[in-house]
Coordinates of C-alpha atoms and ligand atoms in Angstrom, one line a residue:
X1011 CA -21.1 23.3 -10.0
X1012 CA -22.2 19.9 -10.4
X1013 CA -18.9 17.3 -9.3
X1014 CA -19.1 13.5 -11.2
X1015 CA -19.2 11.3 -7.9
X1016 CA -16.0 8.9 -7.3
X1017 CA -16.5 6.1 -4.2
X1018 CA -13.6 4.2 -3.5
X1019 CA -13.8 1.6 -1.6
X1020 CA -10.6 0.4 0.7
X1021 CA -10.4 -1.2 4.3
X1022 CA -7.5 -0.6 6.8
X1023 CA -5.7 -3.8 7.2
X1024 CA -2.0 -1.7 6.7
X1025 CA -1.9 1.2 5.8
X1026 CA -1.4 0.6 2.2
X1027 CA -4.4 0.7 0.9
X1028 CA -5.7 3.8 2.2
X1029 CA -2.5 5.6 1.2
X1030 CA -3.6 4.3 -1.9
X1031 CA -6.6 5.6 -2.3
X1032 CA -5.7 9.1 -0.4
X1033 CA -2.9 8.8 -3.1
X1034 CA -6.1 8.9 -5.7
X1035 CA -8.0 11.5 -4.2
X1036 CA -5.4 14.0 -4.3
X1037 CA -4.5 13.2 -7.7
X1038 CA -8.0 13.6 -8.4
X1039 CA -7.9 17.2 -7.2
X1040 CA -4.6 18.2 -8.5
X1041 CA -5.4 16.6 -12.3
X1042 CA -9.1 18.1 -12.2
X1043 CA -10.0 20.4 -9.5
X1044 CA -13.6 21.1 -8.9
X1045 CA -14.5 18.3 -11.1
X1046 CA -14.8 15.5 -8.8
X1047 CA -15.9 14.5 -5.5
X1048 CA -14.0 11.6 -4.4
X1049 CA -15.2 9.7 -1.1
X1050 CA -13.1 7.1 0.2
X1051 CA -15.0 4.5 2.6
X1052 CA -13.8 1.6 4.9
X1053 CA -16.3 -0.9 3.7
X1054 CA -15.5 -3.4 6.3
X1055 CA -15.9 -1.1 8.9
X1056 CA -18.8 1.4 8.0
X1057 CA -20.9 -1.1 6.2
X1058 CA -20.7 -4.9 7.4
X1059 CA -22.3 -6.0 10.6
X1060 CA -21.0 -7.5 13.3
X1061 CA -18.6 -9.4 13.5
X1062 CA -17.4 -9.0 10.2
X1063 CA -17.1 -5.4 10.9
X1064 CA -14.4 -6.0 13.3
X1065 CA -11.5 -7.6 10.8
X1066 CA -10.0 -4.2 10.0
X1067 CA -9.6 -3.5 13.9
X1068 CA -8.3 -7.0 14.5
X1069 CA -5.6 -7.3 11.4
X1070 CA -2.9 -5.9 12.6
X1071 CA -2.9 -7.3 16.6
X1072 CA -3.3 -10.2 14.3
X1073 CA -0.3 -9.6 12.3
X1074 CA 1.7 -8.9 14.9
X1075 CA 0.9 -11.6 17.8
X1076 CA -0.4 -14.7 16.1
X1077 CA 0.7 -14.6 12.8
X1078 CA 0.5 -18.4 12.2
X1079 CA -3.0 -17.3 12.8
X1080 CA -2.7 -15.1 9.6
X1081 CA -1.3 -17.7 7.7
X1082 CA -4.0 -20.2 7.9
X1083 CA -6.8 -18.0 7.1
X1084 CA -4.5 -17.2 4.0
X1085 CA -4.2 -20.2 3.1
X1086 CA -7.7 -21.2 3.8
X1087 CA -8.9 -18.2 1.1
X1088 CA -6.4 -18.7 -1.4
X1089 CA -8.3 -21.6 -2.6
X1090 CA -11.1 -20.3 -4.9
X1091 CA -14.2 -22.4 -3.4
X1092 CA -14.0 -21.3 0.2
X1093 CA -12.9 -18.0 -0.9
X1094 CA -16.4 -17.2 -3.0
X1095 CA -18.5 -19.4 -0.1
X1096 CA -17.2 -16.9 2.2
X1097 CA -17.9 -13.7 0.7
X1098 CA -21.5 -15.3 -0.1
X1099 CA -22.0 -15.7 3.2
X1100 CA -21.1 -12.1 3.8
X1101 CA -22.8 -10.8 1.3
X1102 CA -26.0 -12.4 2.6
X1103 CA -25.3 -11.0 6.1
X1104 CA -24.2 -7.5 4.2
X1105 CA -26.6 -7.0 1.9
X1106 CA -29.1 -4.4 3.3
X1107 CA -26.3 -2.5 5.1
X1108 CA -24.1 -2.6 1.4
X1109 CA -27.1 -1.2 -0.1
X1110 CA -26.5 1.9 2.0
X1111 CA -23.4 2.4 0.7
X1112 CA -24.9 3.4 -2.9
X1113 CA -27.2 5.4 -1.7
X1114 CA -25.0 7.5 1.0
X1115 CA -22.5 8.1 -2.3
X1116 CA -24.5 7.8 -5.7
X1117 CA -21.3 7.7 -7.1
X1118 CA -20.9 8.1 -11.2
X1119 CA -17.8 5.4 -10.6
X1120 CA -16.2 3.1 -8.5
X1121 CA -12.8 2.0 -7.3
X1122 CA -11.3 -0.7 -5.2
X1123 CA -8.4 0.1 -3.7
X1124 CA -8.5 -3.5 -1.4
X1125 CA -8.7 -7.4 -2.8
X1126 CA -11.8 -8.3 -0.8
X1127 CA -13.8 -5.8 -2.5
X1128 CA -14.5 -7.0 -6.4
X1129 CA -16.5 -10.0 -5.8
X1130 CA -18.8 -8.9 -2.8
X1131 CA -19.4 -5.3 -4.9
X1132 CA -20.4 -6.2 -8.3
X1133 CA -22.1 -8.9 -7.2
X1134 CA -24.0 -6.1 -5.6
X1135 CA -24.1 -3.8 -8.5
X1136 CA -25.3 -7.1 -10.3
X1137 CA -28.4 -7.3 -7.8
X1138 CA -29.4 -3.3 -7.5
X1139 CA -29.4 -3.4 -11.7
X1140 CA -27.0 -0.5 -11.1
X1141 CA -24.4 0.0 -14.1
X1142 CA -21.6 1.9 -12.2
X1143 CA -18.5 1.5 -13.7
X1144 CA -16.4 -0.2 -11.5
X1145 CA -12.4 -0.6 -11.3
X1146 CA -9.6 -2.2 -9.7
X1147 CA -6.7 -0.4 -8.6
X1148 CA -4.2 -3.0 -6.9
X1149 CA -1.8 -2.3 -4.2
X1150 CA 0.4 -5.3 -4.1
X1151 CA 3.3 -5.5 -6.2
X1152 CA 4.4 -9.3 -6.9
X1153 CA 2.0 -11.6 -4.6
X1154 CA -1.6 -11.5 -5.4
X1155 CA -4.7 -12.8 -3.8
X1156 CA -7.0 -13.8 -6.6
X1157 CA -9.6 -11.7 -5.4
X1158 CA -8.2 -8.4 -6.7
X1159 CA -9.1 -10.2 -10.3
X1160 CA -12.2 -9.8 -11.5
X1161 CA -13.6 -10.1 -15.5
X1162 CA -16.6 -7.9 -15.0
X1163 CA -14.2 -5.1 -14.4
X1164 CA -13.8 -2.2 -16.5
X1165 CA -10.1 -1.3 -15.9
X1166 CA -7.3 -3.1 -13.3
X1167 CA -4.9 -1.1 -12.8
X1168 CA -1.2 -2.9 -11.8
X1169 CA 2.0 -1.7 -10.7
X1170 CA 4.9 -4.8 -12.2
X1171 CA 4.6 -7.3 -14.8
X1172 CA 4.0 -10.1 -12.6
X1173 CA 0.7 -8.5 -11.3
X1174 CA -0.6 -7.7 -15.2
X1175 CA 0.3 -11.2 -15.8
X1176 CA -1.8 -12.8 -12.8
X1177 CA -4.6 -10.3 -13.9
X1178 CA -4.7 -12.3 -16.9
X1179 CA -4.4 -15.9 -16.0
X1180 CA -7.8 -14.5 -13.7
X1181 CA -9.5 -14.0 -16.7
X1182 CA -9.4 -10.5 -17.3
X1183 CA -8.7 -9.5 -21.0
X1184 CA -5.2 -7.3 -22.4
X1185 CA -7.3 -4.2 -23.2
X1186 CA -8.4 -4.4 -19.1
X1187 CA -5.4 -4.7 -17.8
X1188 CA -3.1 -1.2 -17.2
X1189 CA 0.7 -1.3 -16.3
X1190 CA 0.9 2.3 -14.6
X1191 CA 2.6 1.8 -11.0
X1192 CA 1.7 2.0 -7.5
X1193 CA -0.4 4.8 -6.6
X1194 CA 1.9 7.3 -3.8
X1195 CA 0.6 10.1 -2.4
X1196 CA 1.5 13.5 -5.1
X1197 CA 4.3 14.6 -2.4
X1198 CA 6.7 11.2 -4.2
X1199 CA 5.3 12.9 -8.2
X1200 CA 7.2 15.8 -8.5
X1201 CA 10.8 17.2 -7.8
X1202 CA 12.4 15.6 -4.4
X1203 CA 14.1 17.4 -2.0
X1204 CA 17.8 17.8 -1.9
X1205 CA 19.7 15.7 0.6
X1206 CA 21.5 18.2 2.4
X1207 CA 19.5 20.8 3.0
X1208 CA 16.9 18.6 4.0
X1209 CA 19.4 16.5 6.3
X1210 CA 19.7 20.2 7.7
X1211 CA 15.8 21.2 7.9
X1212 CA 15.4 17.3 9.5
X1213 CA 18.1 18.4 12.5
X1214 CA 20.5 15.4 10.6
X1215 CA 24.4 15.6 10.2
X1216 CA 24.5 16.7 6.7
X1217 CA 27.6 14.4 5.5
X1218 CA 27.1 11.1 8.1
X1219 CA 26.0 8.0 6.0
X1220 CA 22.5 7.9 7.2
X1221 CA 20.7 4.7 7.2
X1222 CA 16.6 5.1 7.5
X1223 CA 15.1 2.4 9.4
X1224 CA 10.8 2.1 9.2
X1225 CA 8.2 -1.0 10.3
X1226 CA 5.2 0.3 7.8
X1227 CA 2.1 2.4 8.9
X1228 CA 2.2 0.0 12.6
X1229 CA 5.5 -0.2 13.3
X1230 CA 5.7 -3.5 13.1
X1231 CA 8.3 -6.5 13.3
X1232 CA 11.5 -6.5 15.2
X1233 CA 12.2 -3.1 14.5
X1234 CA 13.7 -2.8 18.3
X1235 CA 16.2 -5.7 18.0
X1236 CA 17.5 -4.5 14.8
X1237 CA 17.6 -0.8 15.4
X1238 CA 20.1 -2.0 18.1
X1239 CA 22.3 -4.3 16.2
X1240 CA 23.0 -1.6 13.3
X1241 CA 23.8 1.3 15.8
X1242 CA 26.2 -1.3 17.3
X1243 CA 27.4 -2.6 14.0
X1244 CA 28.1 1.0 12.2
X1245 CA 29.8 2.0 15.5
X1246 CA 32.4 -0.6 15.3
X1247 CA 32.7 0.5 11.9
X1248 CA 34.0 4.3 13.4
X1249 CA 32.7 6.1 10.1
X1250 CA 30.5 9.0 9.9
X1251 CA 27.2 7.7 10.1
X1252 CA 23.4 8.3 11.7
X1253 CA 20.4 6.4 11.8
X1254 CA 16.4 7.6 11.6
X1255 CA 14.3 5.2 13.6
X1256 CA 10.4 5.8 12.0
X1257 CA 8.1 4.1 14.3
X1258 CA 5.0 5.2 13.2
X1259 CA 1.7 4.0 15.1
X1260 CA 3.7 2.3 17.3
X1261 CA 3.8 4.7 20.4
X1262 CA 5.1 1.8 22.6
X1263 CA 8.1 1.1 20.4
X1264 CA 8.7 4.9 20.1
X1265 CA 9.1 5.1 23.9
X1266 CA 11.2 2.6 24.3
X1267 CA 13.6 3.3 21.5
X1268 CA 13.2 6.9 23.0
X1269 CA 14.9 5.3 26.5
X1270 CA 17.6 3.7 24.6
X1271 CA 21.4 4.8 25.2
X1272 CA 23.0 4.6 22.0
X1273 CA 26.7 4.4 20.2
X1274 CA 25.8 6.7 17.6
X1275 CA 23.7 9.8 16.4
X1276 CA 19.9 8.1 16.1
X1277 CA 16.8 10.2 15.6
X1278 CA 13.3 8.9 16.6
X1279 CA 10.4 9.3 15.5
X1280 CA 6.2 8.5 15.8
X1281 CA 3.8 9.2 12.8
X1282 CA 5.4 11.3 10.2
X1283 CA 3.4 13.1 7.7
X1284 CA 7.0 14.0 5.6
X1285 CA 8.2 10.5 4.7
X1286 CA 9.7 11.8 1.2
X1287 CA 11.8 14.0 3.5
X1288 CA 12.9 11.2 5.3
X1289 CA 13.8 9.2 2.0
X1290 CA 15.1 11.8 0.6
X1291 CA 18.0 12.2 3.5
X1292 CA 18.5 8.7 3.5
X1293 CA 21.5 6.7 2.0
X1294 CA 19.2 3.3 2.4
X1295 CA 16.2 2.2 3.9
X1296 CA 15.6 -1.2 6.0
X1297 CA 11.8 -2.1 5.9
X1298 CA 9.4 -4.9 5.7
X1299 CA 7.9 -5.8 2.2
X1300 CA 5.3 -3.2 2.7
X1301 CA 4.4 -2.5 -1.3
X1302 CA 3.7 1.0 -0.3
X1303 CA 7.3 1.9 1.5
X1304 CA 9.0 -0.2 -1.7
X1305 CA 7.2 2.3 -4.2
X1306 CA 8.2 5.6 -2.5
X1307 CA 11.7 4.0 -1.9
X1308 CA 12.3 2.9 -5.7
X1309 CA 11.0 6.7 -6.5
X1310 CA 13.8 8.4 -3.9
X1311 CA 16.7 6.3 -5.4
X1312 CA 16.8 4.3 -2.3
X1313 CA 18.5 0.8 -1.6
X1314 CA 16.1 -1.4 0.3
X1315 CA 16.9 -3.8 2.8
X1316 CA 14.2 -5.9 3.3
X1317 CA 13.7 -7.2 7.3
X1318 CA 10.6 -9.4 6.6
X1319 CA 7.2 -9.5 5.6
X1320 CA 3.4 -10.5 6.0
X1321 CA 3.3 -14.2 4.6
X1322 CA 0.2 -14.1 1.9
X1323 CA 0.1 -10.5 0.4
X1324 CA 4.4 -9.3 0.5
X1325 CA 6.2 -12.4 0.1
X1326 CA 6.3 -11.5 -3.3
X1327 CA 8.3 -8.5 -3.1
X1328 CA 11.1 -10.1 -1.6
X1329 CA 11.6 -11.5 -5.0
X1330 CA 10.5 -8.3 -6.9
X1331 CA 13.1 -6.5 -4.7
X1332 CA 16.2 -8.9 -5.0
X1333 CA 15.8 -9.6 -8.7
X1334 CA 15.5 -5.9 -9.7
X1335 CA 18.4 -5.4 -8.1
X1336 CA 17.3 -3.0 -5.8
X1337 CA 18.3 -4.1 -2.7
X1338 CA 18.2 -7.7 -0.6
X1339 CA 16.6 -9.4 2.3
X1340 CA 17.9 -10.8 5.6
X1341 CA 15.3 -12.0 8.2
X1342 CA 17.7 -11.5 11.5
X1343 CA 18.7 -8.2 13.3
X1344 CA 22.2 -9.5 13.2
X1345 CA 22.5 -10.2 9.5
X1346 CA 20.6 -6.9 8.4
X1347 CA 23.5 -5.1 10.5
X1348 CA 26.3 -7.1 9.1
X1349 CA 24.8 -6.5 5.4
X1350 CA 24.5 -2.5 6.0
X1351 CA 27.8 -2.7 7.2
X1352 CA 29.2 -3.9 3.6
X1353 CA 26.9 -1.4 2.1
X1354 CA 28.3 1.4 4.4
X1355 CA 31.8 0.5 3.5
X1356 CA 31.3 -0.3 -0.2
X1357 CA 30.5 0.9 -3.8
X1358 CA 27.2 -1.3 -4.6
X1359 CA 24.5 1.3 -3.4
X1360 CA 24.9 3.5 -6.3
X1361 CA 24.0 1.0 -8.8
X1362 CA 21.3 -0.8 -6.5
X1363 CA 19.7 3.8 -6.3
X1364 CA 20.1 3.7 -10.2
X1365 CA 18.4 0.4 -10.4
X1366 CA 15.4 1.9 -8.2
X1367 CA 15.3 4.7 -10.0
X1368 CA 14.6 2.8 -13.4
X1369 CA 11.6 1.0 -11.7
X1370 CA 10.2 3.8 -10.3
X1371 CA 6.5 4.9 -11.2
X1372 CA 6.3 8.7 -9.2
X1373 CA 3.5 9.9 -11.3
X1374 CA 1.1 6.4 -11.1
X1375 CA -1.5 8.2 -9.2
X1376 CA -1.9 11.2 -11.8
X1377 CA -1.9 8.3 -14.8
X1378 CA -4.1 6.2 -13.0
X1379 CA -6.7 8.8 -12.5
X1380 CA -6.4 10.5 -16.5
X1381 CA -7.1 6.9 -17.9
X1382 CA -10.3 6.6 -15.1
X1383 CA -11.3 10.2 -16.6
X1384 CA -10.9 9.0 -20.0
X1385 CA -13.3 6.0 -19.2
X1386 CA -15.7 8.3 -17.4
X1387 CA -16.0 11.0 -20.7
X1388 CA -15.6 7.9 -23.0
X1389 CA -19.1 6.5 -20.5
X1390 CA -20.9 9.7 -20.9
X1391 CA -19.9 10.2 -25.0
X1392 CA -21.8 6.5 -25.3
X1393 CA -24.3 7.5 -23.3
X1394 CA -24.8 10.8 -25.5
X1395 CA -24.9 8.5 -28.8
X1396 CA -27.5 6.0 -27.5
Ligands
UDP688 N1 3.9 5.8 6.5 C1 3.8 7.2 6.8 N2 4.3 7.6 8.0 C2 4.9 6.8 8.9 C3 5.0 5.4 8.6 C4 4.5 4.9 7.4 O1 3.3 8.0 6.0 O2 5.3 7.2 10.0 C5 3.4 5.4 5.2 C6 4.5 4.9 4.3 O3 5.1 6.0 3.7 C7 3.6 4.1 3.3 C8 2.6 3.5 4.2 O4 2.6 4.3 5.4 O5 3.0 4.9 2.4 C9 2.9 2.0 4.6 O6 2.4 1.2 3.6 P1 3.1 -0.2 3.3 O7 2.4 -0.8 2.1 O8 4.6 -0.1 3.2 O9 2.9 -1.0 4.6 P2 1.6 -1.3 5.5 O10 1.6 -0.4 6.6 O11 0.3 -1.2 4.6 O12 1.7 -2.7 6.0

């Protein structure tokens, strides 16, 4: 059978974005199987020389150890002139090895997954006199770099007002722009599992008020510092209660949380491949902004305590959290302890779940990929006509 070719194009700095597009993929399969071929490539990585190819390795030691670092190069790119003089330059450097790239895939249609994609690509396209289709799929949920907008674009797909209403002061027009949520993987789209008897199947007390405590795809910020001030905290408090450390990548924050003595029931854990199972026996959630971690959270009913975030690309989802009502924001161990005290001890989490659960998108993925399958046929019809 002859598959329609999808490329989407995403780099690893967080793990967002290729969630995202894995997120896509599998939609892809379970909407249409046998259909499509979907490829998902680290452009920055696979196709960029040196140095340039090195950013994705270097983002998150970035991130984590000179962050003021981070900062200035954000602040640097968020004005519009040195932005498009960079990627210029980088698309002079690229070019031959970019070229590669369309003809490893030949895809039929392409997504972007990643702001640093759109201008660099269909500037590309623009050279090769290739007419791909191209869209925009953006993984940030209130704070926007401008280059995720693009008016040559067939389709940006957004996930909250604010983002449709950047896409538009960029230029692009109403009938571009789609409101249909953050793409999560398919295991957030259909019925969750129970609390208790996954509490059971996760080896968690099946009553304790269990608080869920995560630092993204890296493990990252002072998850450490503030795992120890809650077990304290809800100790003092002598109620029923647990808490699920997920450090993810972060093997050396896993080992030493794993040496740790502490005053109540606390399960560890690396990587997990089951983080709906994890939501889903959770009471709340404490987590940087990380748009990804927010989404699934909204779509379990989960409060979310936000602990910080990446200045640039989640400061906007502080905002998009507290003013939806879904939760709040302290930036020290001590307060984040003393705030999941109150919400251990009082009767605000059940409106900030049924808040979340109003905002939630779970089936984003599966309406993002029938509206790109809808352009695709509505391609091919006008191709048939002409
Ligand atoms: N995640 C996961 N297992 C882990 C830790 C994180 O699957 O052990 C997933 C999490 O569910 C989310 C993504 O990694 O889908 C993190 O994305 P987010 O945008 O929150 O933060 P980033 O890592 O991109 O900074």
């Amino acid at each position: 059978m002859n598959h329609s070719r999808i490329l989407i194009l995403m780099s690893d700095t967080g793990g967002g974005h290729r969630a995202s597009a894995q997120a896509l993929q599998a939609a892809f399969a379970a909407r249409y199987p046998d259909r499509f071929q979907v490829e998902i490539v680290d452009l920055w990585t696979d196709y960029t020389p040196w140095p340039i190819n090195q950013m994705p390795r270097l983002y998150s030691p970035i991130i984590a150890r000179v962050l003021w670092f981070w900062k200035l190069l954000w602040a640097v790119f968020e004005n519009e002139r040195a932005f498009s003089a960079a990627l210029r330059l980088v698309y002079l450097i690229s070019r031959n090895e970019l070229r590669r790239v369309l003809q490893a895939h030949r895809p039929h249609l392409i997504i972007s997954v990643h702001p640093f994609m759109q201008h660099i690509f269909l500037r590309l396209l623009e050279h090769e006199g290739a007419a791909i289709p191209f869209v925009t799929v953006v993984t940030d949920l209130a704070s926007f770099h401008h280059g995720w907008f693009h008016a040559r674009v067939e389709r940006c797909f957004v996930a909250s007002e604010v983002a449709a209403a950047a896409a538009r002061r960029y230029g692009l027009q109403a009938r571009q722009v789609r409101l249909l949520g953050l793409p999560v993987r398919p295991d957030f789209a259909g019925t969750l599992p129970d609390k208790e008897p996954t509490r059971a199947r996760l080896g968690l007390a099946d009553t304790a008020f269990t608080v869920l405590l995560l630092g993204g795809g890296e493990g990252m910020g002072p998850v450490a510092a503030t795992a120890h001030a809650v077990a304290q905290r809800l100790a003092a408090m002598e109620a029923d209660c647990q808490l699920v450390v997920i450090c993810g990548r972060n093997e050396r924050l896993r080992k030493a949380l794993q040496r740790s003595d502490w005053p109540i029931p606390v399960q560890i854990c690396g990587f997990v491949d089951n983080m709906q199972e994890w939501m889903a026996a959770s009471d709340c959630v404490i987590t940087k902004a990380g748009p990804g971690t927010i989404a699934e959270a909204l779509i379990c009913g989960l409060p979310i305590l936000l602990s910080g975030f990446i200045p640039g690309q989640e400061e906007g989802s502080v905002s998009f959290v507290v003013e939806n009502g879904v939760g709040a924001y302290c930036d020290s161990p001590d307060d984040i302890a003393a705030t999941i005290n109150d919400w251990a001890g009082g009767s605000q989490l059940v409106q900030m779940s049924a808040h979340a659960r109003e905002l939630a998108r779970p089936r984003a993925a599966y309406d993002i990929v029938d509206e790109i399958v809808a352009l695709l046929d509505g391609e091919a019809a006008d191709t048939r006509d002409s």
